[in-house]
Amino acid sequence: MFAVSVVGLGLVQYQYLQVGLSLARAQFNDKIGRAVKQIKTDLNHENELTFLMGKALTDDDTYFTLSLDSLRDASSHYYRDFLQDRLLMQGIKTDFTYVIYSKDSVLSLRSPDYRENRKDRLRYPIELTGYLPELTGKRMVTELQFRDLNAYFLSQLNGLTIPGLIFIIVIIIAVIWVLRSLYRQHSIITTTNDFINNLTHELKTPVFSIGLATKMLMEREKEAGSTRFLHIIKQQNERLKQHIDKVLQLATLEKKKKYIRMEETDFYPHLKKFAEDFREMTVLEQVDFRYKLHGDHYPVRGEVIHILNAVGNLLDNAKKYSENVPKVTLEAHTEREKLYISVTDNGIGIPEKEREQVFEKFFRGGTGDIHRVEGYGLGLNYVKQVVRSHKGKILVDSEPGKGTKVTIVIPLLP
Ligand code: ATP
Ligand code: MG
């Protein structure tokens, strides 16, 4: 399609050029017409030039003290100057050759490079009147010939053709650029699909462990009632749940936004329940978690599951990226038609230069240590996409070594 358009554009350009050329040609003819008229008028009477030419044409060397050859050379030279001057008066600057001859005798004057009957030249014969025909007693004609006219016309049209060509080249470059970024986009999608394939494979390991542990637990419980295996189940189950969540998040966001169903709801009870559940879970882990939800109605238009998942990702990060016992706070309040949900931690913080990058897909913080922490670099990208689809924004406030506060801002319903 692109190739067709460029060829089409080229053809249109070519047509314009043709039109331009014929216009230039018409204009040229017009100018020549005026120059010819002027030349005819000026040669009508006896003056210094016609007198000299008359002597040269009739081979009369009695008046001047010059040889016949010099006389012819001189008059040819002055005639050339005269013609050039008349052409210039009409704005014609191209090279030309000329001849002046009589219809039915051998009398003639010509420019040195004049050739008869050349097809590639434009010819303008002028029948002379007045002094010269009367002097020689013959019909006199002078003829102007122009060569390389296309080049001349093109040089006049350069103002149009060169910008036209430049713009076509710019279009070609722009399209190539777009195609390249499309290609890059395509390869990102391919990596994502590979990733999903690997991940689903990985999922089988914890599933297998859970199956095995459950089986053993059932055997053991019959005898002693130990809870060790119960913990394994719980842990592995949690991991599995997170993995599955990630796949689901990715799959959801990879497809069109249609997968997020926007509904008008009160988000407050959902967030409250979510915070309570999270608190219960952190009791088992070594995490100091508090939450404070101001107000009691958060009317929003959006999909609850996705916003909760986003908050879950922030809480997960707050827990993960700290060196000691994590102190995590979830806070929410409404202000000027907006809902603010923030998660604060006392963790390692995000360095200034990474503050934009953390939202990129598959980006993980660079400092060696945190790679002990598991992760895919998807969490914040997901949060960003969810927030964007709710027409909201994310604020990051972080001080390396001290902690991080990430805030989600979502517009409230009026
Ligand atoms: P995933 O969430 O997919 O399991 P992840 O946690 O590495 O993996 P993101 O949640 O997108 O991915 O976070 C990207 C990076 O941002 C992290 O690797 C980490 O370096 C940095 N980061 C995110 N949250 C915090 C935080 N609260 N404190 C310090 N660094 C953070
Ligand atoms: Mg994360």
CSV table of C-alpha atoms and ligand atoms in Angstrom, one decimal:
chain,number,residue,atom,x,y,z
A,1,MET,CA,0.0,0.0,0.0
A,2,PHE,CA,2.8,2.3,1.0
A,3,ALA,CA,4.7,1.5,-2.2
A,4,VAL,CA,1.6,2.1,-4.3
A,5,SER,CA,1.1,5.5,-2.6
A,6,VAL,CA,4.7,6.6,-3.1
A,7,VAL,CA,4.5,5.6,-6.8
A,8,GLY,CA,1.2,7.4,-7.0
A,9,LEU,CA,2.7,10.5,-5.4
A,10,GLY,CA,5.6,10.2,-7.8
A,11,LEU,CA,3.2,10.1,-10.8
A,12,VAL,CA,1.3,13.1,-9.5
A,13,GLN,CA,4.6,14.9,-9.1
A,14,TYR,CA,5.5,13.9,-12.7
A,15,GLN,CA,2.1,15.2,-13.9
A,16,TYR,CA,2.6,18.5,-12.1
A,17,LEU,CA,6.0,18.7,-13.7
A,18,GLN,CA,4.5,18.2,-17.1
A,19,VAL,CA,1.9,20.8,-16.5
A,20,GLY,CA,4.6,23.1,-15.1
A,21,LEU,CA,6.8,22.5,-18.2
A,22,SER,CA,4.0,23.3,-20.6
A,23,LEU,CA,3.2,26.4,-18.7
A,24,ALA,CA,6.8,27.4,-18.7
A,25,ARG,CA,6.9,26.7,-22.5
A,26,ALA,CA,3.8,28.8,-23.0
A,27,GLN,CA,5.3,31.6,-21.0
A,28,PHE,CA,8.5,31.2,-23.0
A,29,ASN,CA,6.7,31.4,-26.3
A,30,ASP,CA,4.9,34.5,-25.0
A,31,LYS,CA,8.2,36.2,-24.2
A,32,ILE,CA,9.7,35.2,-27.5
A,33,GLY,CA,6.7,36.6,-29.3
A,34,ARG,CA,7.3,40.0,-27.6
A,35,ALA,CA,11.1,39.8,-28.3
A,36,VAL,CA,10.5,39.0,-32.0
A,37,LYS,CA,8.2,41.9,-32.4
A,38,GLN,CA,10.7,44.2,-30.8
A,39,ILE,CA,13.5,42.8,-33.0
A,40,LYS,CA,11.4,43.2,-36.1
A,41,THR,CA,10.6,46.9,-35.3
A,42,ASP,CA,14.2,47.7,-34.5
A,43,LEU,CA,15.5,46.2,-37.7
A,44,ASN,CA,12.9,48.0,-39.8
A,45,HIS,CA,14.8,51.3,-40.1
A,46,GLU,CA,18.2,52.3,-41.1
A,47,ASN,CA,20.4,52.6,-38.1
A,48,GLU,CA,24.1,51.9,-37.2
A,49,LEU,CA,23.4,48.1,-36.9
A,50,THR,CA,21.2,47.6,-40.0
A,51,PHE,CA,23.6,49.8,-42.0
A,52,LEU,CA,26.6,47.7,-40.9
A,53,MET,CA,24.6,44.5,-41.6
A,54,GLY,CA,23.5,45.8,-44.9
A,55,LYS,CA,27.1,46.4,-46.0
A,56,ALA,CA,28.1,42.9,-44.8
A,57,LEU,CA,25.2,41.2,-46.4
A,58,THR,CA,25.8,42.8,-49.8
A,59,ASP,CA,29.5,42.3,-49.6
A,60,ASP,CA,30.1,46.1,-49.9
A,61,ASP,CA,33.4,47.0,-48.5
A,62,THR,CA,33.6,50.4,-50.0
A,63,TYR,CA,32.3,52.4,-47.1
A,64,PHE,CA,34.4,50.9,-44.2
A,65,THR,CA,38.2,50.6,-44.3
A,66,LEU,CA,37.9,46.9,-43.4
A,67,SER,CA,38.4,43.6,-45.1
A,68,LEU,CA,35.2,41.9,-46.1
A,69,ASP,CA,35.8,39.1,-43.5
A,70,SER,CA,36.3,41.6,-40.7
A,71,LEU,CA,33.2,43.4,-41.8
A,72,ARG,CA,31.1,40.2,-41.7
A,73,ASP,CA,32.6,39.3,-38.3
A,74,ALA,CA,31.9,42.7,-36.9
A,75,SER,CA,28.3,42.8,-38.0
A,76,SER,CA,27.7,39.3,-36.9
A,77,HIS,CA,29.1,40.2,-33.5
A,78,TYR,CA,27.0,43.4,-33.1
A,79,TYR,CA,23.9,41.5,-34.3
A,80,ARG,CA,24.4,38.9,-31.7
A,81,ASP,CA,24.7,41.6,-29.0
A,82,PHE,CA,21.6,43.2,-30.3
A,83,LEU,CA,19.6,39.9,-30.2
A,84,GLN,CA,20.9,39.0,-26.7
A,85,ASP,CA,19.9,42.4,-25.4
A,86,ARG,CA,16.3,42.2,-26.9
A,87,LEU,CA,15.9,38.7,-25.4
A,88,LEU,CA,17.2,39.8,-22.0
A,89,MET,CA,14.7,42.6,-22.0
A,90,GLN,CA,12.0,39.9,-22.0
A,91,GLY,CA,13.8,37.9,-19.3
A,92,ILE,CA,15.2,35.2,-21.6
A,93,LYS,CA,18.6,34.2,-20.5
A,94,THR,CA,19.3,30.9,-22.4
A,95,ASP,CA,21.9,30.3,-25.2
A,96,PHE,CA,20.8,30.7,-28.7
A,97,THR,CA,22.1,30.6,-32.3
A,98,TYR,CA,21.0,32.8,-35.2
A,99,VAL,CA,21.1,33.3,-38.9
A,100,ILE,CA,20.0,36.0,-41.2
A,101,TYR,CA,19.5,35.1,-44.9
A,102,SER,CA,17.6,36.0,-48.0
A,103,LYS,CA,15.0,33.6,-49.4
A,104,ASP,CA,16.3,33.3,-52.9
A,105,SER,CA,20.0,34.1,-52.8
A,106,VAL,CA,23.1,33.1,-50.9
A,107,LEU,CA,23.3,36.2,-48.9
A,108,SER,CA,23.6,35.3,-45.2
A,109,LEU,CA,25.1,36.1,-41.8
A,110,ARG,CA,25.2,33.4,-39.1
A,111,SER,CA,26.5,32.7,-35.6
A,112,PRO,CA,29.6,30.4,-35.7
A,113,ASP,CA,27.8,27.5,-34.0
A,114,TYR,CA,24.7,27.7,-36.3
A,115,ARG,CA,23.7,24.4,-38.0
A,116,GLU,CA,20.8,24.0,-40.4
A,117,ASN,CA,17.9,21.7,-39.8
A,118,ARG,CA,18.6,20.4,-36.3
A,119,LYS,CA,15.6,18.7,-34.9
A,120,ASP,CA,16.5,19.2,-31.3
A,121,ARG,CA,16.2,22.9,-31.5
A,122,LEU,CA,13.3,25.2,-31.2
A,123,ARG,CA,13.2,27.6,-34.2
A,124,TYR,CA,11.7,31.0,-34.5
A,125,PRO,CA,12.0,32.5,-38.0
A,126,ILE,CA,11.2,36.2,-38.4
A,127,GLU,CA,10.4,37.7,-41.8
A,128,LEU,CA,12.1,41.2,-41.9
A,129,THR,CA,10.5,44.3,-43.3
A,130,GLY,CA,11.8,47.7,-44.2
A,131,TYR,CA,15.4,48.7,-44.6
A,132,LEU,CA,17.2,45.4,-45.1
A,133,PRO,CA,14.9,43.8,-47.7
A,134,GLU,CA,14.7,47.1,-49.6
A,135,LEU,CA,18.5,47.4,-49.6
A,136,THR,CA,19.1,43.9,-50.9
A,137,GLY,CA,16.0,43.7,-53.0
A,138,LYS,CA,15.3,40.2,-51.6
A,139,ARG,CA,13.0,38.7,-48.9
A,140,MET,CA,15.1,38.6,-45.8
A,141,VAL,CA,14.5,36.2,-42.9
A,142,THR,CA,16.3,36.0,-39.5
A,143,GLU,CA,16.0,32.9,-37.4
A,144,LEU,CA,16.6,32.3,-33.7
A,145,GLN,CA,17.3,28.8,-32.5
A,146,PHE,CA,17.3,27.6,-28.8
A,147,ARG,CA,18.8,24.5,-27.5
A,148,ASP,CA,18.5,22.5,-24.2
A,149,LEU,CA,15.2,24.1,-23.5
A,150,ASN,CA,14.0,21.3,-21.2
A,151,ALA,CA,17.0,21.9,-18.9
A,152,TYR,CA,16.2,25.6,-19.1
A,153,PHE,CA,12.5,25.1,-18.2
A,154,LEU,CA,13.5,22.6,-15.4
A,155,SER,CA,15.9,25.2,-13.9
A,156,GLN,CA,13.0,27.6,-13.8
A,157,LEU,CA,10.8,25.0,-12.1
A,158,ASN,CA,13.4,24.0,-9.5
A,159,GLY,CA,11.6,25.9,-6.8
A,160,LEU,CA,8.8,23.4,-7.2
A,161,THR,CA,10.5,20.1,-7.9
A,162,ILE,CA,13.1,20.1,-5.2
A,163,PRO,CA,10.8,20.7,-2.3
A,164,GLY,CA,8.4,18.1,-3.8
A,165,LEU,CA,11.2,15.6,-3.8
A,166,ILE,CA,12.3,16.5,-0.3
A,167,PHE,CA,8.8,16.0,1.0
A,168,ILE,CA,8.5,12.6,-0.7
A,169,ILE,CA,11.7,11.6,0.9
A,170,VAL,CA,10.5,12.8,4.3
A,171,ILE,CA,7.3,10.8,3.9
A,172,ILE,CA,9.4,7.7,3.0
A,173,ILE,CA,11.6,8.1,6.1
A,174,ALA,CA,8.6,8.7,8.3
A,175,VAL,CA,6.9,5.5,7.1
A,176,ILE,CA,10.0,3.4,7.4
A,177,TRP,CA,10.3,4.7,11.0
A,178,VAL,CA,6.7,3.8,11.7
A,179,LEU,CA,7.2,0.3,10.2
A,180,ARG,CA,10.3,-0.2,12.2
A,181,SER,CA,8.6,0.7,15.5
A,182,LEU,CA,5.7,-1.6,14.5
A,183,TYR,CA,8.2,-4.4,14.0
A,184,ARG,CA,9.8,-3.7,17.4
A,185,GLN,CA,6.3,-3.7,19.0
A,186,HIS,CA,5.7,-7.1,17.3
A,187,SER,CA,8.9,-8.5,18.8
A,188,ILE,CA,7.9,-7.3,22.3
A,189,ILE,CA,4.6,-9.2,21.9
A,190,THR,CA,6.6,-12.3,20.8
A,191,THR,CA,8.8,-12.1,23.9
A,192,THR,CA,5.7,-11.7,26.1
A,193,ASN,CA,4.2,-14.9,24.6
A,194,ASP,CA,7.4,-16.8,25.1
A,195,PHE,CA,7.4,-15.6,28.7
A,196,ILE,CA,3.9,-16.8,29.2
A,197,ASN,CA,4.8,-20.2,27.8
A,198,ASN,CA,7.8,-20.5,30.2
A,199,LEU,CA,5.7,-19.4,33.1
A,200,THR,CA,3.0,-21.9,32.6
A,201,HIS,CA,5.6,-24.5,32.5
A,202,GLU,CA,7.0,-23.2,35.8
A,203,LEU,CA,3.6,-23.3,37.3
A,204,LYS,CA,3.7,-27.1,37.2
A,205,THR,CA,6.4,-27.3,39.9
A,206,PRO,CA,4.6,-25.7,42.8
A,207,VAL,CA,1.4,-27.5,41.8
A,208,PHE,CA,3.3,-30.8,42.0
A,209,SER,CA,4.8,-29.9,45.4
A,210,ILE,CA,1.3,-29.0,46.7
A,211,GLY,CA,-0.1,-32.3,45.5
A,212,LEU,CA,2.8,-34.2,47.1
A,213,ALA,CA,2.7,-32.3,50.4
A,214,THR,CA,-1.1,-32.7,50.7
A,215,LYS,CA,-0.8,-36.4,50.1
A,216,MET,CA,1.8,-36.8,52.8
A,217,LEU,CA,-0.1,-34.5,55.2
A,218,MET,CA,-3.1,-36.7,54.9
A,219,GLU,CA,-1.0,-39.8,55.8
A,220,ARG,CA,0.7,-38.0,58.7
A,221,GLU,CA,-2.3,-36.3,60.2
A,222,LYS,CA,-3.8,-39.7,60.8
A,223,GLU,CA,-0.9,-40.4,63.3
A,224,ALA,CA,0.3,-37.1,64.9
A,225,GLY,CA,-1.5,-34.0,63.8
A,226,SER,CA,1.7,-32.0,62.6
A,227,THR,CA,1.2,-28.7,60.9
A,228,ARG,CA,4.6,-28.4,59.2
A,229,PHE,CA,3.2,-29.7,55.9
A,230,LEU,CA,0.2,-27.5,56.2
A,231,HIS,CA,2.6,-24.5,56.1
A,232,ILE,CA,4.2,-25.8,52.9
A,233,ILE,CA,0.9,-26.0,51.3
A,234,LYS,CA,0.1,-22.5,52.4
A,235,GLN,CA,3.3,-21.1,51.1
A,236,GLN,CA,3.3,-22.9,47.8
A,237,ASN,CA,-0.3,-22.1,47.3
A,238,GLU,CA,0.4,-18.4,47.9
A,239,ARG,CA,3.2,-18.6,45.3
A,240,LEU,CA,1.0,-20.3,42.9
A,241,LYS,CA,-1.7,-17.7,43.4
A,242,GLN,CA,0.8,-15.0,42.6
A,243,HIS,CA,2.1,-16.6,39.5
A,244,ILE,CA,-1.4,-17.2,38.2
A,245,ASP,CA,-2.3,-13.6,39.0
A,246,LYS,CA,0.7,-12.4,37.0
A,247,VAL,CA,-0.3,-14.5,34.0
A,248,LEU,CA,-3.9,-13.2,34.2
A,249,GLN,CA,-2.8,-9.6,34.6
A,250,LEU,CA,-0.5,-9.9,31.6
A,251,ALA,CA,-3.0,-11.7,29.4
A,252,THR,CA,-5.7,-9.2,30.3
A,253,LEU,CA,-3.6,-6.2,29.5
A,254,GLU,CA,-2.0,-7.6,26.4
A,255,LYS,CA,-5.5,-7.8,24.8
A,256,LYS,CA,-7.7,-4.8,24.2
A,257,LYS,CA,-9.0,-2.6,27.0
A,258,LYS,CA,-12.4,-4.3,26.5
A,259,TYR,CA,-11.4,-6.8,29.1
A,260,ILE,CA,-11.7,-4.2,31.8
A,261,ARG,CA,-15.4,-3.8,32.4
A,262,MET,CA,-16.1,-0.4,33.9
A,263,GLU,CA,-18.9,-0.2,36.4
A,264,GLU,CA,-20.1,2.5,38.8
A,265,THR,CA,-19.4,1.2,42.4
A,266,ASP,CA,-18.5,2.2,45.9
A,267,PHE,CA,-14.9,1.1,46.2
A,268,TYR,CA,-14.8,1.7,50.0
A,269,PRO,CA,-16.2,-1.6,51.2
A,270,HIS,CA,-14.0,-3.5,48.7
A,271,LEU,CA,-10.8,-1.7,49.8
A,272,LYS,CA,-11.7,-2.2,53.5
A,273,LYS,CA,-12.2,-6.0,53.1
A,274,PHE,CA,-9.0,-6.2,51.1
A,275,ALA,CA,-7.1,-4.3,53.8
A,276,GLU,CA,-8.5,-6.5,56.5
A,277,ASP,CA,-7.6,-9.7,54.6
A,278,PHE,CA,-4.1,-8.4,54.0
A,279,ARG,CA,-3.7,-7.6,57.6
A,280,GLU,CA,-4.6,-11.1,58.6
A,281,MET,CA,-2.0,-12.5,56.2
A,282,THR,CA,0.7,-10.3,57.5
A,283,VAL,CA,0.1,-11.5,61.0
A,284,LEU,CA,1.8,-14.7,60.0
A,285,GLU,CA,4.6,-13.0,58.2
A,286,GLN,CA,7.1,-10.6,59.7
A,287,VAL,CA,5.4,-7.4,58.5
A,288,ASP,CA,4.2,-4.4,60.4
A,289,PHE,CA,1.1,-3.4,58.4
A,290,ARG,CA,-1.4,-0.7,59.2
A,291,TYR,CA,-4.2,0.9,57.2
A,292,LYS,CA,-6.2,4.1,57.5
A,293,LEU,CA,-9.2,4.6,55.2
A,294,HIS,CA,-10.7,8.1,55.6
A,295,GLY,CA,-14.3,8.7,54.8
A,296,ASP,CA,-16.8,5.9,54.0
A,297,HIS,CA,-17.8,6.3,50.4
A,298,TYR,CA,-15.4,6.0,47.4
A,299,PRO,CA,-17.8,6.2,44.4
A,300,VAL,CA,-15.8,5.4,41.3
A,301,ARG,CA,-16.3,4.2,37.8
A,302,GLY,CA,-14.0,1.2,37.2
A,303,GLU,CA,-13.3,-2.4,37.7
A,304,VAL,CA,-12.8,-3.3,41.4
A,305,ILE,CA,-10.7,-6.5,40.8
A,306,HIS,CA,-8.1,-4.6,38.8
A,307,ILE,CA,-7.8,-1.7,41.2
A,308,LEU,CA,-7.5,-4.1,44.1
A,309,ASN,CA,-4.9,-6.0,42.1
A,310,ALA,CA,-3.0,-2.8,41.6
A,311,VAL,CA,-3.1,-2.0,45.3
A,312,GLY,CA,-2.0,-5.5,46.0
A,313,ASN,CA,1.0,-5.0,43.7
A,314,LEU,CA,2.0,-1.9,45.6
A,315,LEU,CA,1.7,-3.7,49.0
A,316,ASP,CA,3.7,-6.6,47.6
A,317,ASN,CA,6.5,-4.3,46.5
A,318,ALA,CA,6.4,-2.4,49.9
A,319,LYS,CA,6.9,-5.8,51.6
A,320,LYS,CA,9.5,-7.0,49.3
A,321,TYR,CA,11.9,-4.1,48.9
A,322,SER,CA,13.0,-3.6,52.5
A,323,GLU,CA,15.9,-4.9,54.5
A,324,ASN,CA,14.5,-5.2,58.0
A,325,VAL,CA,11.0,-5.8,59.3
A,326,PRO,CA,8.9,-4.0,56.7
A,327,LYS,CA,6.7,-1.2,58.0
A,328,VAL,CA,3.9,-0.8,55.5
A,329,THR,CA,1.0,1.7,55.6
A,330,LEU,CA,-2.1,1.7,53.3
A,331,GLU,CA,-3.9,5.0,53.4
A,332,ALA,CA,-6.9,6.3,51.4
A,333,HIS,CA,-8.8,9.6,51.3
A,334,THR,CA,-10.8,11.7,48.9
A,335,GLU,CA,-10.0,15.2,47.9
A,336,ARG,CA,-11.4,17.4,45.2
A,337,GLU,CA,-13.3,14.7,43.3
A,338,LYS,CA,-10.4,12.4,43.4
A,339,LEU,CA,-9.6,9.2,45.3
A,340,TYR,CA,-6.0,8.9,46.7
A,341,ILE,CA,-4.8,5.5,47.6
A,342,SER,CA,-1.2,5.4,48.9
A,343,VAL,CA,1.2,2.7,50.1
A,344,THR,CA,4.1,3.8,52.2
A,345,ASP,CA,7.1,1.7,53.3
A,346,ASN,CA,10.4,2.1,55.1
A,347,GLY,CA,12.3,0.1,52.5
A,348,ILE,CA,15.3,0.6,50.3
A,349,GLY,CA,13.7,3.3,48.2
A,350,ILE,CA,13.9,3.9,44.4
A,351,PRO,CA,16.9,5.8,43.0
A,352,GLU,CA,16.1,9.0,41.2
A,353,LYS,CA,17.2,7.6,37.8
A,354,GLU,CA,15.0,4.6,38.0
A,355,ARG,CA,11.8,6.4,38.9
A,356,GLU,CA,10.5,6.4,35.3
A,357,GLN,CA,11.9,3.0,34.4
A,358,VAL,CA,10.2,1.1,37.2
A,359,PHE,CA,6.9,1.4,35.2
A,360,GLU,CA,8.4,-0.3,32.1
A,361,LYS,CA,7.5,-3.8,31.4
A,362,PHE,CA,10.1,-6.4,32.7
A,363,PHE,CA,12.2,-3.7,34.4
A,364,ARG,CA,13.7,-4.7,37.7
A,365,GLY,CA,15.8,-2.5,40.0
A,366,GLY,CA,19.5,-2.6,39.3
A,367,THR,CA,21.1,-2.9,42.7
A,368,GLY,CA,22.5,-6.4,43.0
A,369,ASP,CA,21.0,-7.3,46.4
A,370,ILE,CA,17.3,-7.1,45.6
A,371,HIS,CA,17.6,-9.8,43.0
A,372,ARG,CA,17.4,-12.1,45.9
A,373,VAL,CA,13.8,-11.0,45.8
A,374,GLU,CA,11.6,-12.8,43.3
A,375,GLY,CA,9.8,-10.8,40.7
A,376,TYR,CA,9.2,-10.3,37.0
A,377,GLY,CA,9.2,-6.6,36.7
A,378,LEU,CA,5.6,-6.6,35.7
A,379,GLY,CA,3.9,-5.3,38.9
A,380,LEU,CA,4.2,-1.5,38.4
A,381,ASN,CA,3.6,-1.8,34.6
A,382,TYR,CA,0.3,-3.4,35.4
A,383,VAL,CA,-0.5,-0.8,38.0
A,384,LYS,CA,0.3,1.9,35.5
A,385,GLN,CA,-2.0,0.4,32.8
A,386,VAL,CA,-4.9,-0.1,35.3
A,387,VAL,CA,-4.6,3.4,36.5
A,388,ARG,CA,-4.4,4.7,33.0
A,389,SER,CA,-7.5,2.9,31.9
A,390,HIS,CA,-9.3,4.5,34.9
A,391,LYS,CA,-8.0,7.9,33.7
A,392,GLY,CA,-6.0,8.4,36.8
A,393,LYS,CA,-2.3,8.9,37.6
A,394,ILE,CA,0.5,7.6,39.8
A,395,LEU,CA,2.7,9.6,42.1
A,396,VAL,CA,6.0,8.2,43.3
A,397,ASP,CA,7.8,9.8,46.3
A,398,SER,CA,10.9,8.0,47.4
A,399,GLU,CA,14.1,8.5,49.2
A,400,PRO,CA,16.8,5.8,48.8
A,401,GLY,CA,17.5,4.2,52.2
A,402,LYS,CA,14.5,5.7,53.8
A,403,GLY,CA,11.4,4.5,52.0
A,404,THR,CA,8.9,4.9,49.3
A,405,LYS,CA,5.4,6.2,48.9
A,406,VAL,CA,3.4,5.3,45.8
A,407,THR,CA,0.0,7.0,45.4
A,408,ILE,CA,-2.7,6.1,42.9
A,409,VAL,CA,-5.1,8.9,42.1
A,410,ILE,CA,-8.4,8.0,40.5
A,411,PRO,CA,-11.2,10.4,39.6
A,412,LEU,CA,-14.4,10.0,41.7
A,413,LEU,CA,-17.9,10.0,40.4
A,414,PRO,CA,-19.6,13.4,40.8
B,1,ATP,P1,6.7,-8.3,40.0
B,1,ATP,O1,6.0,-7.2,40.7
B,1,ATP,O2,6.3,-8.4,38.6
B,1,ATP,O3,6.7,-9.5,40.8
B,1,ATP,P2,8.9,-6.5,40.5
B,1,ATP,O4,8.4,-6.2,41.9
B,1,ATP,O5,10.4,-6.6,40.4
B,1,ATP,O6,8.3,-7.8,40.0
B,1,ATP,P3,7.7,-4.1,39.8
B,1,ATP,O7,6.6,-4.2,40.8
B,1,ATP,O8,7.2,-3.5,38.5
B,1,ATP,O9,8.4,-5.4,39.5
B,1,ATP,O10,8.8,-3.1,40.3
B,1,ATP,C1,9.9,-2.8,39.4
B,1,ATP,C2,11.1,-2.4,40.2
B,1,ATP,O11,10.8,-1.2,40.9
B,1,ATP,C3,11.5,-3.4,41.3
B,1,ATP,O12,12.3,-4.4,40.7
B,1,ATP,C4,12.2,-2.5,42.3
B,1,ATP,O13,13.5,-2.4,41.9
B,1,ATP,C5,11.5,-1.2,42.2
B,1,ATP,N1,10.5,-1.0,43.2
B,1,ATP,C6,9.2,-1.1,43.1
B,1,ATP,N2,8.6,-0.8,44.3
B,1,ATP,C7,9.6,-0.5,45.1
B,1,ATP,C8,9.6,-0.1,46.5
B,1,ATP,N3,8.4,0.0,47.2
B,1,ATP,N4,10.8,0.2,47.1
B,1,ATP,C9,11.9,0.1,46.4
B,1,ATP,N5,12.0,-0.3,45.1
B,1,ATP,C10,10.8,-0.6,44.5
B,2,MG,MG,6.3,-5.9,42.2
